[in-house]
Amino acid sequence: MTQDAPPLLSETPKVLADRLDEQIDAIRKVTDFEIREYPIEVLVDKFTCGLETDEAEIFIPDYQREFIWSARQQSRFIESLLMNLPVPYMFVADVPEGPRAGHLEILDGSQRTRTLANFLQNKLTLEQLEKVSLANGLKLQDFSLPGQLRFKRKTVRVIELTRRADNEARREMFERLNSGGTKLESMETRRGTLDGPFLKVVEACAKNTLFLELCPVNKSLADRAEHVELVLRYFAYCDNYARFTKRVDKFLTDYLKTRNQADDRQAEASSVQEFEAMLAFVKRHIPNGFRKSPTANTVARIRFECLSVGTTLALRERPELSPNNVVAWLESDEFTKHTRSDASNSRPKVVNRVQFVRDNLMGRPVQYDGDTAKFEASANLDAPADPEQLSLVA
């Protein structure tokens, strides 16, 4: 969204008021919207059809947050729908141009959309329900046929921004919709409470010129210490990815505490050396660096994690590695599946996407986690652990 020139001291109140009206009218044209109601079955179909190849009509953009709802939170949302309780509008935006022109980008409602998909695909087993308690332990397929049909016909209200909303307007809408009652992001909290020698190493690496070149983020994310967050994730996953459980915030906080307390200068120097070697390798061998495309202005966390950590693991085995045919697997449907924006952070998925990069760089068959099929079939296993306080606005 563009900003008009500030008011001039010589302007009369009427001239200023007229200019203000023009400015508001121009902005309203950009944020013009339509209200729709989608049956749940239709909404989920638009979200899941083409999901594996990142071509679904309704999609979650890369800048959105990861799937963070626990199985209990997902169950409570489904319970609200079963009880016919009002739920917030979803917000989507019609993409005006580019390869996804005409598709709908989710601005607010990604957690709800993924929960509905899990339930309709019979991956979510309802749990800890207090009102509709007889549904505990059930999937949608366990409901009566009339009950299944009625649930699928329930409608979700959606506010759709028209194609006049450009990329900047969509980002701003996302920030505004998700800024109410904002709590400090985890990285901001860590910087305020977990200062120590290793945090200083992380912060120094986050200012690395090559890193900033290969891994751009938008200004809003940069202001919330996104580069520091990415570097901490890199070190934590490099050392402990196979032992990751479910909650990223706790995983990162515990790792930072341990490294701060160790205060091991030799280990810190080694970590920095690996980080710099990884960046040099990515610059030399990975087209577009960590970007999804040459014009992308923000790198998704999941994409950065698997490329950076997978590269370091490969270099640990073969320091002089020179990979072949990188573009083939970078553009494969399998890599898209591992790095699409709705990918979760269960242990098998973290392991699989990291080892997919590592093993492809090494030119060998990918070693997948043995629990993959079990987690993919169950949204309960795949979901993060339940947080202390539940929030159903996402």
mmCIF file of C-alpha atoms in Angstrom:
data_model
loop_
_atom_site.group_PDB
_atom_site.id
_atom_site.type_symbol
_atom_site.label_atom_id
_atom_site.label_comp_id
_atom_site.label_asym_id
_atom_site.label_seq_id
_atom_site.Cartn_x
_atom_site.Cartn_y
_atom_site.Cartn_z
ATOM 1 C CA MET A 1 0.000 0.000 0.000
ATOM 2 C CA THR A 2 1.392 3.377 -0.974
ATOM 3 C CA GLN A 3 1.320 6.406 1.272
ATOM 4 C CA ASP A 4 0.315 9.867 0.048
ATOM 5 C CA ALA A 5 2.486 12.865 0.807
ATOM 6 C CA PRO A 6 2.082 14.212 4.351
ATOM 7 C CA PRO A 7 -0.178 17.246 4.822
ATOM 8 C CA LEU A 8 1.368 20.603 4.021
ATOM 9 C CA LEU A 9 1.358 23.372 6.581
ATOM 10 C CA SER A 10 -0.229 25.698 4.008
ATOM 11 C CA GLU A 11 -3.217 23.427 3.330
ATOM 12 C CA THR A 12 -6.623 24.569 4.501
ATOM 13 C CA PRO A 13 -8.677 22.166 6.629
ATOM 14 C CA LYS A 14 -11.046 21.580 3.678
ATOM 15 C CA VAL A 15 -8.224 20.721 1.252
ATOM 16 C CA LEU A 16 -6.708 18.368 3.811
ATOM 17 C CA ALA A 17 -10.101 16.725 4.449
ATOM 18 C CA ASP A 18 -10.614 16.242 0.697
ATOM 19 C CA ARG A 19 -7.174 14.655 0.335
ATOM 20 C CA LEU A 20 -7.924 12.403 3.308
ATOM 21 C CA ASP A 21 -11.146 11.227 1.654
ATOM 22 C CA GLU A 22 -9.237 10.446 -1.552
ATOM 23 C CA GLN A 23 -6.588 8.510 0.375
ATOM 24 C CA ILE A 24 -9.187 6.449 2.236
ATOM 25 C CA ASP A 25 -11.085 5.721 -0.992
ATOM 26 C CA ALA A 26 -7.868 4.541 -2.675
ATOM 27 C CA ILE A 27 -7.065 2.215 0.218
ATOM 28 C CA ARG A 28 -10.622 0.864 0.309
ATOM 29 C CA LYS A 29 -10.353 -0.103 -3.343
ATOM 30 C CA VAL A 30 -7.288 -2.207 -2.499
ATOM 31 C CA THR A 31 -8.996 -3.850 0.494
ATOM 32 C CA ASP A 32 -12.317 -4.401 -1.282
ATOM 33 C CA PHE A 33 -13.814 -7.746 -0.254
ATOM 34 C CA GLU A 34 -16.678 -10.175 -0.717
ATOM 35 C CA ILE A 35 -18.262 -12.409 1.926
ATOM 36 C CA ARG A 36 -18.734 -16.070 1.033
ATOM 37 C CA GLU A 37 -19.909 -19.207 2.790
ATOM 38 C CA TYR A 38 -18.291 -22.512 1.889
ATOM 39 C CA PRO A 39 -19.589 -25.921 2.980
ATOM 40 C CA ILE A 40 -16.807 -27.556 4.991
ATOM 41 C CA GLU A 41 -16.490 -30.356 2.444
ATOM 42 C CA VAL A 42 -15.968 -27.840 -0.384
ATOM 43 C CA LEU A 43 -13.474 -25.779 1.628
ATOM 44 C CA VAL A 44 -11.411 -28.849 2.476
ATOM 45 C CA ASP A 45 -11.514 -30.057 -1.130
ATOM 46 C CA LYS A 46 -10.211 -26.702 -2.355
ATOM 47 C CA PHE A 47 -7.421 -26.917 0.235
ATOM 48 C CA THR A 48 -6.387 -30.553 -0.275
ATOM 49 C CA CYS A 49 -6.846 -31.086 -4.031
ATOM 50 C CA GLY A 50 -3.395 -30.304 -5.423
ATOM 51 C CA LEU A 51 -1.814 -29.924 -1.968
ATOM 52 C CA GLU A 52 0.917 -32.496 -2.592
ATOM 53 C CA THR A 53 2.224 -30.508 -5.564
ATOM 54 C CA ASP A 54 1.566 -27.082 -3.995
ATOM 55 C CA GLU A 55 -1.170 -26.319 -6.519
ATOM 56 C CA ALA A 56 -4.292 -26.295 -4.301
ATOM 57 C CA GLU A 57 -6.821 -23.540 -4.988
ATOM 58 C CA ILE A 58 -6.828 -22.440 -1.341
ATOM 59 C CA PHE A 59 -3.301 -22.401 0.063
ATOM 60 C CA ILE A 60 -1.208 -21.302 3.020
ATOM 61 C CA PRO A 61 1.561 -18.866 1.961
ATOM 62 C CA ASP A 62 5.164 -19.420 2.975
ATOM 63 C CA TYR A 63 5.220 -16.471 5.383
ATOM 64 C CA GLN A 64 2.484 -18.013 7.544
ATOM 65 C CA ARG A 65 3.292 -19.741 10.792
ATOM 66 C CA GLU A 66 3.619 -23.476 11.202
ATOM 67 C CA PHE A 67 0.800 -25.728 12.317
ATOM 68 C CA ILE A 68 0.787 -25.269 16.089
ATOM 69 C CA TRP A 69 -2.589 -26.553 17.275
ATOM 70 C CA SER A 70 -2.426 -29.587 19.527
ATOM 71 C CA ALA A 71 -4.838 -32.513 19.132
ATOM 72 C CA ARG A 72 -6.869 -31.070 22.011
ATOM 73 C CA GLN A 73 -7.148 -27.664 20.344
ATOM 74 C CA GLN A 74 -8.169 -29.280 17.071
ATOM 75 C CA SER A 75 -10.754 -31.386 18.893
ATOM 76 C CA ARG A 76 -12.231 -28.354 20.662
ATOM 77 C CA PHE A 77 -12.619 -26.522 17.362
ATOM 78 C CA ILE A 78 -14.500 -29.489 15.892
ATOM 79 C CA GLU A 79 -16.619 -29.606 19.064
ATOM 80 C CA SER A 80 -17.514 -25.926 18.578
ATOM 81 C CA LEU A 81 -18.771 -26.715 15.083
ATOM 82 C CA LEU A 82 -20.731 -29.736 16.313
ATOM 83 C CA MET A 83 -22.388 -27.471 18.875
ATOM 84 C CA ASN A 84 -23.168 -24.836 16.223
ATOM 85 C CA LEU A 85 -21.174 -22.222 18.132
ATOM 86 C CA PRO A 86 -20.150 -19.172 16.080
ATOM 87 C CA VAL A 87 -16.541 -19.259 14.919
ATOM 88 C CA PRO A 88 -14.524 -16.330 13.533
ATOM 89 C CA TYR A 89 -14.515 -15.488 9.848
ATOM 90 C CA MET A 90 -11.653 -16.820 7.787
ATOM 91 C CA PHE A 91 -9.808 -14.289 5.647
ATOM 92 C CA VAL A 92 -8.455 -15.158 2.199
ATOM 93 C CA ALA A 93 -7.154 -13.078 -0.708
ATOM 94 C CA ASP A 94 -7.521 -13.580 -4.450
ATOM 95 C CA VAL A 95 -3.970 -13.679 -5.868
ATOM 96 C CA PRO A 96 -3.965 -11.133 -8.730
ATOM 97 C CA GLU A 97 -1.063 -12.376 -10.848
ATOM 98 C CA GLY A 98 1.775 -14.854 -11.202
ATOM 99 C CA PRO A 99 1.647 -18.672 -11.253
ATOM 100 C CA ARG A 100 -1.027 -18.736 -8.533
ATOM 101 C CA ALA A 101 -3.287 -16.082 -10.060
ATOM 102 C CA GLY A 102 -6.922 -16.727 -9.158
ATOM 103 C CA HIS A 103 -5.989 -18.963 -6.221
ATOM 104 C CA LEU A 104 -6.935 -17.977 -2.668
ATOM 105 C CA GLU A 105 -4.183 -17.225 -0.149
ATOM 106 C CA ILE A 106 -5.178 -17.798 3.482
ATOM 107 C CA LEU A 107 -4.535 -14.671 5.546
ATOM 108 C CA ASP A 108 -6.234 -15.804 8.747
ATOM 109 C CA GLY A 109 -7.583 -19.285 9.457
ATOM 110 C CA SER A 110 -4.737 -21.646 8.589
ATOM 111 C CA GLN A 111 -5.034 -23.612 11.848
ATOM 112 C CA ARG A 112 -8.797 -24.046 11.358
ATOM 113 C CA THR A 113 -8.414 -25.092 7.736
ATOM 114 C CA ARG A 114 -5.804 -27.734 8.529
ATOM 115 C CA THR A 115 -7.920 -29.014 11.416
ATOM 116 C CA LEU A 116 -10.946 -29.434 9.140
ATOM 117 C CA ALA A 117 -8.798 -31.290 6.616
ATOM 118 C CA ASN A 118 -7.492 -33.621 9.338
ATOM 119 C CA PHE A 119 -11.018 -34.386 10.540
ATOM 120 C CA LEU A 120 -12.532 -34.982 7.111
ATOM 121 C CA GLN A 121 -9.589 -37.225 6.171
ATOM 122 C CA ASN A 122 -10.176 -39.277 9.345
ATOM 123 C CA LYS A 123 -6.741 -38.449 10.695
ATOM 124 C CA LEU A 124 -8.009 -36.665 13.806
ATOM 125 C CA THR A 125 -9.357 -38.675 16.735
ATOM 126 C CA LEU A 126 -11.374 -36.379 18.978
ATOM 127 C CA GLU A 127 -10.134 -36.130 22.551
ATOM 128 C CA GLN A 128 -10.717 -34.309 25.848
ATOM 129 C CA LEU A 129 -14.131 -32.974 24.784
ATOM 130 C CA GLU A 130 -16.241 -31.725 27.700
ATOM 131 C CA LYS A 131 -19.612 -30.970 26.113
ATOM 132 C CA VAL A 132 -19.902 -33.559 23.332
ATOM 133 C CA SER A 133 -18.149 -36.136 25.487
ATOM 134 C CA LEU A 134 -19.553 -39.171 23.638
ATOM 135 C CA ALA A 135 -17.464 -38.151 20.631
ATOM 136 C CA ASN A 136 -14.196 -38.682 22.515
ATOM 137 C CA GLY A 137 -12.147 -41.371 20.821
ATOM 138 C CA LEU A 138 -14.054 -41.049 17.530
ATOM 139 C CA LYS A 139 -13.073 -40.017 14.024
ATOM 140 C CA LEU A 140 -15.544 -38.609 11.512
ATOM 141 C CA GLN A 141 -15.965 -42.069 9.979
ATOM 142 C CA ASP A 142 -17.283 -43.302 13.353
ATOM 143 C CA PHE A 143 -20.220 -40.885 13.266
ATOM 144 C CA SER A 144 -23.522 -42.026 11.801
ATOM 145 C CA LEU A 145 -23.830 -41.466 8.053
ATOM 146 C CA PRO A 146 -26.421 -38.684 8.568
ATOM 147 C CA GLY A 147 -24.084 -37.098 11.132
ATOM 148 C CA GLN A 148 -21.176 -37.188 8.689
ATOM 149 C CA LEU A 149 -23.228 -35.650 5.895
ATOM 150 C CA ARG A 150 -24.560 -32.882 8.131
ATOM 151 C CA PHE A 151 -21.106 -31.997 9.392
ATOM 152 C CA LYS A 152 -19.699 -31.789 5.863
ATOM 153 C CA ARG A 153 -22.561 -29.465 4.881
ATOM 154 C CA LYS A 154 -21.882 -27.027 7.721
ATOM 155 C CA THR A 155 -20.662 -23.740 6.304
ATOM 156 C CA VAL A 156 -17.647 -21.621 7.106
ATOM 157 C CA ARG A 157 -17.868 -17.878 6.565
ATOM 158 C CA VAL A 158 -15.000 -16.451 4.533
ATOM 159 C CA ILE A 159 -14.061 -12.850 3.787
ATOM 160 C CA GLU A 160 -12.329 -12.803 0.414
ATOM 161 C CA LEU A 161 -10.202 -9.828 -0.585
ATOM 162 C CA THR A 162 -10.518 -9.177 -4.292
ATOM 163 C CA ARG A 163 -7.615 -9.293 -6.705
ATOM 164 C CA ARG A 164 -7.046 -5.544 -6.193
ATOM 165 C CA ALA A 165 -5.086 -6.477 -3.061
ATOM 166 C CA ASP A 166 -1.442 -6.740 -4.109
ATOM 167 C CA ASN A 167 1.225 -8.700 -2.251
ATOM 168 C CA GLU A 168 2.032 -5.789 0.058
ATOM 169 C CA ALA A 169 -1.636 -5.331 0.932
ATOM 170 C CA ARG A 170 -2.049 -9.050 1.684
ATOM 171 C CA ARG A 171 1.001 -9.044 3.961
ATOM 172 C CA GLU A 172 -0.265 -5.979 5.788
ATOM 173 C CA MET A 173 -3.688 -7.565 6.224
ATOM 174 C CA PHE A 174 -2.051 -10.686 7.670
ATOM 175 C CA GLU A 175 -0.040 -8.608 10.142
ATOM 176 C CA ARG A 176 -3.100 -6.628 11.237
ATOM 177 C CA LEU A 177 -5.281 -9.712 11.635
ATOM 178 C CA ASN A 178 -2.627 -11.407 13.750
ATOM 179 C CA SER A 179 -1.477 -8.458 15.864
ATOM 180 C CA GLY A 180 -4.344 -8.244 18.360
ATOM 181 C CA GLY A 181 -3.172 -9.125 21.861
ATOM 182 C CA THR A 182 0.254 -9.922 20.470
ATOM 183 C CA LYS A 183 2.566 -11.791 22.792
ATOM 184 C CA LEU A 184 6.318 -11.635 22.367
ATOM 185 C CA GLU A 185 7.571 -14.066 19.777
ATOM 186 C CA SER A 186 9.674 -16.852 21.276
ATOM 187 C CA MET A 187 12.947 -15.479 19.902
ATOM 188 C CA GLU A 188 12.199 -12.049 21.317
ATOM 189 C CA THR A 189 11.478 -13.648 24.681
ATOM 190 C CA ARG A 190 14.707 -15.658 24.609
ATOM 191 C CA ARG A 191 16.755 -12.596 23.819
ATOM 192 C CA GLY A 192 15.281 -10.893 26.875
ATOM 193 C CA THR A 193 15.681 -13.771 29.336
ATOM 194 C CA LEU A 194 18.399 -16.127 28.056
ATOM 195 C CA ASP A 195 21.324 -13.861 27.356
ATOM 196 C CA GLY A 196 24.608 -15.716 27.344
ATOM 197 C CA PRO A 197 27.744 -16.538 25.327
ATOM 198 C CA PHE A 198 26.060 -18.787 22.786
ATOM 199 C CA LEU A 199 23.224 -16.344 22.151
ATOM 200 C CA LYS A 200 25.892 -13.784 21.253
ATOM 201 C CA VAL A 201 27.312 -16.286 18.744
ATOM 202 C CA VAL A 202 23.851 -16.791 17.238
ATOM 203 C CA GLU A 203 23.253 -13.048 16.985
ATOM 204 C CA ALA A 204 26.629 -12.512 15.315
ATOM 205 C CA CYS A 205 25.906 -15.232 12.750
ATOM 206 C CA ALA A 206 22.506 -13.661 12.058
ATOM 207 C CA LYS A 207 24.352 -10.565 10.799
ATOM 208 C CA ASN A 208 26.549 -12.550 8.388
ATOM 209 C CA THR A 209 26.425 -10.746 5.025
ATOM 210 C CA LEU A 210 26.202 -13.930 2.949
ATOM 211 C CA PHE A 211 23.451 -15.294 5.181
ATOM 212 C CA LEU A 212 21.404 -12.131 4.727
ATOM 213 C CA GLU A 213 21.902 -12.371 0.962
ATOM 214 C CA LEU A 214 20.890 -16.038 0.718
ATOM 215 C CA CYS A 215 18.054 -15.854 3.238
ATOM 216 C CA PRO A 216 15.986 -12.661 2.912
ATOM 217 C CA VAL A 217 12.932 -12.038 5.092
ATOM 218 C CA ASN A 218 10.388 -9.238 4.968
ATOM 219 C CA LYS A 219 10.756 -6.210 7.220
ATOM 220 C CA SER A 220 8.050 -7.305 9.654
ATOM 221 C CA LEU A 221 9.805 -10.629 10.294
ATOM 222 C CA ALA A 222 13.206 -8.981 10.449
ATOM 223 C CA ASP A 223 11.905 -6.616 13.126
ATOM 224 C CA ARG A 224 10.899 -9.661 15.184
ATOM 225 C CA ALA A 225 14.422 -11.155 15.053
ATOM 226 C CA GLU A 226 13.587 -13.749 12.395
ATOM 227 C CA HIS A 227 17.211 -14.092 11.269
ATOM 228 C CA VAL A 228 18.293 -14.796 14.843
ATOM 229 C CA GLU A 229 15.498 -17.387 15.103
ATOM 230 C CA LEU A 230 16.631 -19.085 11.891
ATOM 231 C CA VAL A 231 20.246 -19.307 13.011
ATOM 232 C CA LEU A 232 19.224 -20.798 16.374
ATOM 233 C CA ARG A 233 17.064 -23.349 14.559
ATOM 234 C CA TYR A 234 19.996 -24.221 12.332
ATOM 235 C CA PHE A 235 22.332 -24.964 15.241
ATOM 236 C CA ALA A 236 19.681 -26.800 17.279
ATOM 237 C CA TYR A 237 18.593 -29.053 14.421
ATOM 238 C CA CYS A 238 22.186 -29.697 13.294
ATOM 239 C CA ASP A 239 22.999 -31.079 16.732
ATOM 240 C CA ASN A 240 19.669 -32.589 17.825
ATOM 241 C CA TYR A 241 17.225 -32.980 14.913
ATOM 242 C CA ALA A 242 16.877 -36.751 15.409
ATOM 243 C CA ARG A 243 15.862 -36.168 19.041
ATOM 244 C CA PHE A 244 13.264 -33.510 18.272
ATOM 245 C CA THR A 245 9.843 -34.293 19.757
ATOM 246 C CA LYS A 246 6.977 -31.893 19.071
ATOM 247 C CA ARG A 247 7.194 -28.341 20.398
ATOM 248 C CA VAL A 248 9.727 -26.229 18.548
ATOM 249 C CA ASP A 249 9.709 -23.420 21.123
ATOM 250 C CA LYS A 250 10.723 -25.701 24.010
ATOM 251 C CA PHE A 251 13.230 -27.554 21.815
ATOM 252 C CA LEU A 252 14.982 -24.301 20.904
ATOM 253 C CA THR A 253 14.847 -22.818 24.391
ATOM 254 C CA ASP A 254 16.311 -25.955 25.988
ATOM 255 C CA TYR A 255 19.083 -26.057 23.387
ATOM 256 C CA LEU A 256 19.982 -22.394 23.915
ATOM 257 C CA LYS A 257 20.084 -22.854 27.698
ATOM 258 C CA THR A 258 22.396 -25.862 27.351
ATOM 259 C CA ARG A 259 24.807 -24.107 24.997
ATOM 260 C CA ASN A 260 24.828 -20.932 27.110
ATOM 261 C CA GLN A 261 25.623 -22.911 30.253
ATOM 262 C CA ALA A 262 28.371 -24.905 28.524
ATOM 263 C CA ASP A 263 30.207 -21.686 27.562
ATOM 264 C CA ASP A 264 32.510 -23.799 25.378
ATOM 265 C CA ARG A 265 34.494 -21.402 23.178
ATOM 266 C CA GLN A 266 36.025 -24.190 21.115
ATOM 267 C CA ALA A 267 32.599 -25.701 20.381
ATOM 268 C CA GLU A 268 31.250 -22.231 19.563
ATOM 269 C CA ALA A 269 34.061 -21.623 17.071
ATOM 270 C CA SER A 270 33.375 -24.994 15.480
ATOM 271 C CA SER A 271 29.674 -24.152 15.147
ATOM 272 C CA VAL A 272 30.459 -20.863 13.440
ATOM 273 C CA GLN A 273 32.882 -22.591 11.083
ATOM 274 C CA GLU A 274 30.189 -25.114 10.077
ATOM 275 C CA PHE A 275 27.669 -22.323 9.570
ATOM 276 C CA GLU A 276 30.000 -20.398 7.285
ATOM 277 C CA ALA A 277 30.951 -23.538 5.333
ATOM 278 C CA MET A 278 27.264 -24.321 4.844
ATOM 279 C CA LEU A 279 26.587 -20.820 3.500
ATOM 280 C CA ALA A 280 29.500 -21.043 1.053
ATOM 281 C CA PHE A 281 28.245 -24.424 -0.171
ATOM 282 C CA VAL A 282 24.686 -23.167 -0.647
ATOM 283 C CA LYS A 283 25.955 -20.109 -2.521
ATOM 284 C CA ARG A 284 27.958 -22.338 -4.833
ATOM 285 C CA HIS A 285 25.560 -25.246 -5.404
ATOM 286 C CA ILE A 286 21.933 -24.379 -4.508
ATOM 287 C CA PRO A 287 20.144 -22.231 -7.113
ATOM 288 C CA ASN A 288 18.402 -19.205 -5.537
ATOM 289 C CA GLY A 289 20.053 -19.911 -2.166
ATOM 290 C CA PHE A 290 17.288 -20.649 0.336
ATOM 291 C CA ARG A 291 14.665 -18.854 -1.749
ATOM 292 C CA LYS A 292 11.904 -20.806 -3.431
ATOM 293 C CA SER A 293 12.329 -18.667 -6.558
ATOM 294 C CA PRO A 294 14.678 -15.901 -7.735
ATOM 295 C CA THR A 295 12.101 -13.217 -6.900
ATOM 296 C CA ALA A 296 11.017 -14.519 -3.472
ATOM 297 C CA ASN A 297 11.593 -11.871 -0.792
ATOM 298 C CA THR A 298 11.059 -14.128 2.230
ATOM 299 C CA VAL A 299 12.398 -17.602 2.989
ATOM 300 C CA ALA A 300 10.116 -20.070 4.767
ATOM 301 C CA ARG A 301 11.519 -21.531 7.968
ATOM 302 C CA ILE A 302 10.945 -25.140 6.912
ATOM 303 C CA ARG A 303 12.781 -24.636 3.632
ATOM 304 C CA PHE A 304 15.715 -22.955 5.356
ATOM 305 C CA GLU A 305 15.926 -25.661 8.028
ATOM 306 C CA CYS A 306 16.069 -28.647 5.712
ATOM 307 C CA LEU A 307 18.452 -27.064 3.191
ATOM 308 C CA SER A 308 20.866 -25.656 5.767
ATOM 309 C CA VAL A 309 20.869 -28.606 8.163
ATOM 310 C CA GLY A 310 20.840 -31.220 5.387
ATOM 311 C CA THR A 311 23.820 -29.472 3.794
ATOM 312 C CA THR A 312 25.796 -29.415 7.040
ATOM 313 C CA LEU A 313 25.110 -33.103 7.725
ATOM 314 C CA ALA A 314 26.330 -33.969 4.215
ATOM 315 C CA LEU A 315 29.466 -31.836 4.661
ATOM 316 C CA ARG A 316 30.202 -33.560 7.973
ATOM 317 C CA GLU A 317 30.415 -36.830 6.066
ATOM 318 C CA ARG A 318 32.119 -35.465 2.965
ATOM 319 C CA PRO A 319 33.746 -32.031 3.399
ATOM 320 C CA GLU A 320 34.783 -31.802 -0.267
ATOM 321 C CA LEU A 321 31.308 -32.721 -1.526
ATOM 322 C CA SER A 322 30.383 -31.590 -5.048
ATOM 323 C CA PRO A 323 26.779 -32.688 -5.720
ATOM 324 C CA ASN A 324 25.233 -33.572 -9.065
ATOM 325 C CA ASN A 325 21.799 -32.749 -10.471
ATOM 326 C CA VAL A 326 20.649 -30.604 -7.529
ATOM 327 C CA VAL A 327 17.878 -28.941 -9.523
ATOM 328 C CA ALA A 328 16.159 -32.283 -10.225
ATOM 329 C CA TRP A 329 15.388 -33.018 -6.577
ATOM 330 C CA LEU A 330 14.891 -29.355 -5.607
ATOM 331 C CA GLU A 331 12.047 -29.197 -8.147
ATOM 332 C CA SER A 332 10.644 -32.652 -7.375
ATOM 333 C CA ASP A 333 7.182 -33.302 -5.953
ATOM 334 C CA GLU A 334 8.832 -35.078 -3.020
ATOM 335 C CA PHE A 335 10.782 -31.982 -1.977
ATOM 336 C CA THR A 336 7.634 -29.881 -2.382
ATOM 337 C CA LYS A 337 5.815 -32.266 -0.055
ATOM 338 C CA HIS A 338 8.544 -31.922 2.588
ATOM 339 C CA THR A 339 8.704 -28.125 2.427
ATOM 340 C CA ARG A 340 5.185 -26.903 1.670
ATOM 341 C CA SER A 341 3.900 -24.304 4.117
ATOM 342 C CA ASP A 342 1.478 -26.633 5.926
ATOM 343 C CA ALA A 343 4.143 -29.215 6.738
ATOM 344 C CA SER A 344 4.135 -29.944 10.462
ATOM 345 C CA ASN A 345 6.974 -30.364 12.929
ATOM 346 C CA SER A 346 6.521 -33.886 14.205
ATOM 347 C CA ARG A 347 9.783 -35.820 14.610
ATOM 348 C CA PRO A 348 9.383 -38.018 11.499
ATOM 349 C CA LYS A 349 8.669 -35.000 9.297
ATOM 350 C CA VAL A 350 11.652 -33.053 10.629
ATOM 351 C CA VAL A 351 13.905 -36.082 10.170
ATOM 352 C CA ASN A 352 12.574 -36.850 6.696
ATOM 353 C CA ARG A 353 12.992 -33.395 5.218
ATOM 354 C CA VAL A 354 16.493 -32.960 6.665
ATOM 355 C CA GLN A 355 17.644 -36.393 5.514
ATOM 356 C CA PHE A 356 15.989 -35.907 2.117
ATOM 357 C CA VAL A 357 18.385 -33.009 1.487
ATOM 358 C CA ARG A 358 21.379 -34.741 3.079
ATOM 359 C CA ASP A 359 20.986 -37.970 1.138
ATOM 360 C CA ASN A 360 20.218 -36.315 -2.188
ATOM 361 C CA LEU A 361 23.329 -34.181 -1.851
ATOM 362 C CA MET A 362 25.263 -37.385 -1.121
ATOM 363 C CA GLY A 363 23.710 -39.094 -4.158
ATOM 364 C CA ARG A 364 22.218 -42.006 -2.220
ATOM 365 C CA PRO A 365 18.722 -43.340 -1.397
ATOM 366 C CA VAL A 366 16.893 -41.274 1.220
ATOM 367 C CA GLN A 367 16.760 -42.803 4.693
ATOM 368 C CA TYR A 368 13.252 -42.081 5.971
ATOM 369 C CA ASP A 369 12.067 -42.280 9.584
ATOM 370 C CA GLY A 370 10.516 -45.640 10.423
ATOM 371 C CA ASP A 371 7.458 -44.026 12.057
ATOM 372 C CA THR A 372 6.527 -41.942 9.011
ATOM 373 C CA ALA A 373 3.424 -43.888 7.951
ATOM 374 C CA LYS A 374 2.083 -44.028 11.503
ATOM 375 C CA PHE A 375 2.384 -40.269 11.994
ATOM 376 C CA GLU A 376 0.962 -39.423 8.560
ATOM 377 C CA ALA A 377 -2.148 -41.461 9.357
ATOM 378 C CA SER A 378 -2.787 -39.734 12.707
ATOM 379 C CA ALA A 379 -3.227 -36.004 13.257
ATOM 380 C CA ASN A 380 -3.047 -36.709 17.003
ATOM 381 C CA LEU A 381 0.465 -38.125 16.776
ATOM 382 C CA ASP A 382 1.485 -35.494 14.254
ATOM 383 C CA ALA A 383 0.223 -32.546 16.317
ATOM 384 C CA PRO A 384 2.365 -30.474 18.689
ATOM 385 C CA ALA A 385 2.089 -31.106 22.410
ATOM 386 C CA ASP A 386 -0.738 -29.293 24.165
ATOM 387 C CA PRO A 387 0.275 -25.789 25.326
ATOM 388 C CA GLU A 388 -0.551 -24.578 28.823
ATOM 389 C CA GLN A 389 -3.161 -22.138 27.512
ATOM 390 C CA LEU A 390 -5.419 -22.922 24.588
ATOM 391 C CA SER A 391 -6.226 -20.408 21.881
ATOM 392 C CA LEU A 392 -8.745 -21.064 19.135
ATOM 393 C CA VAL A 393 -8.194 -17.885 17.168
ATOM 394 C CA ALA A 394 -5.756 -18.756 14.377
#
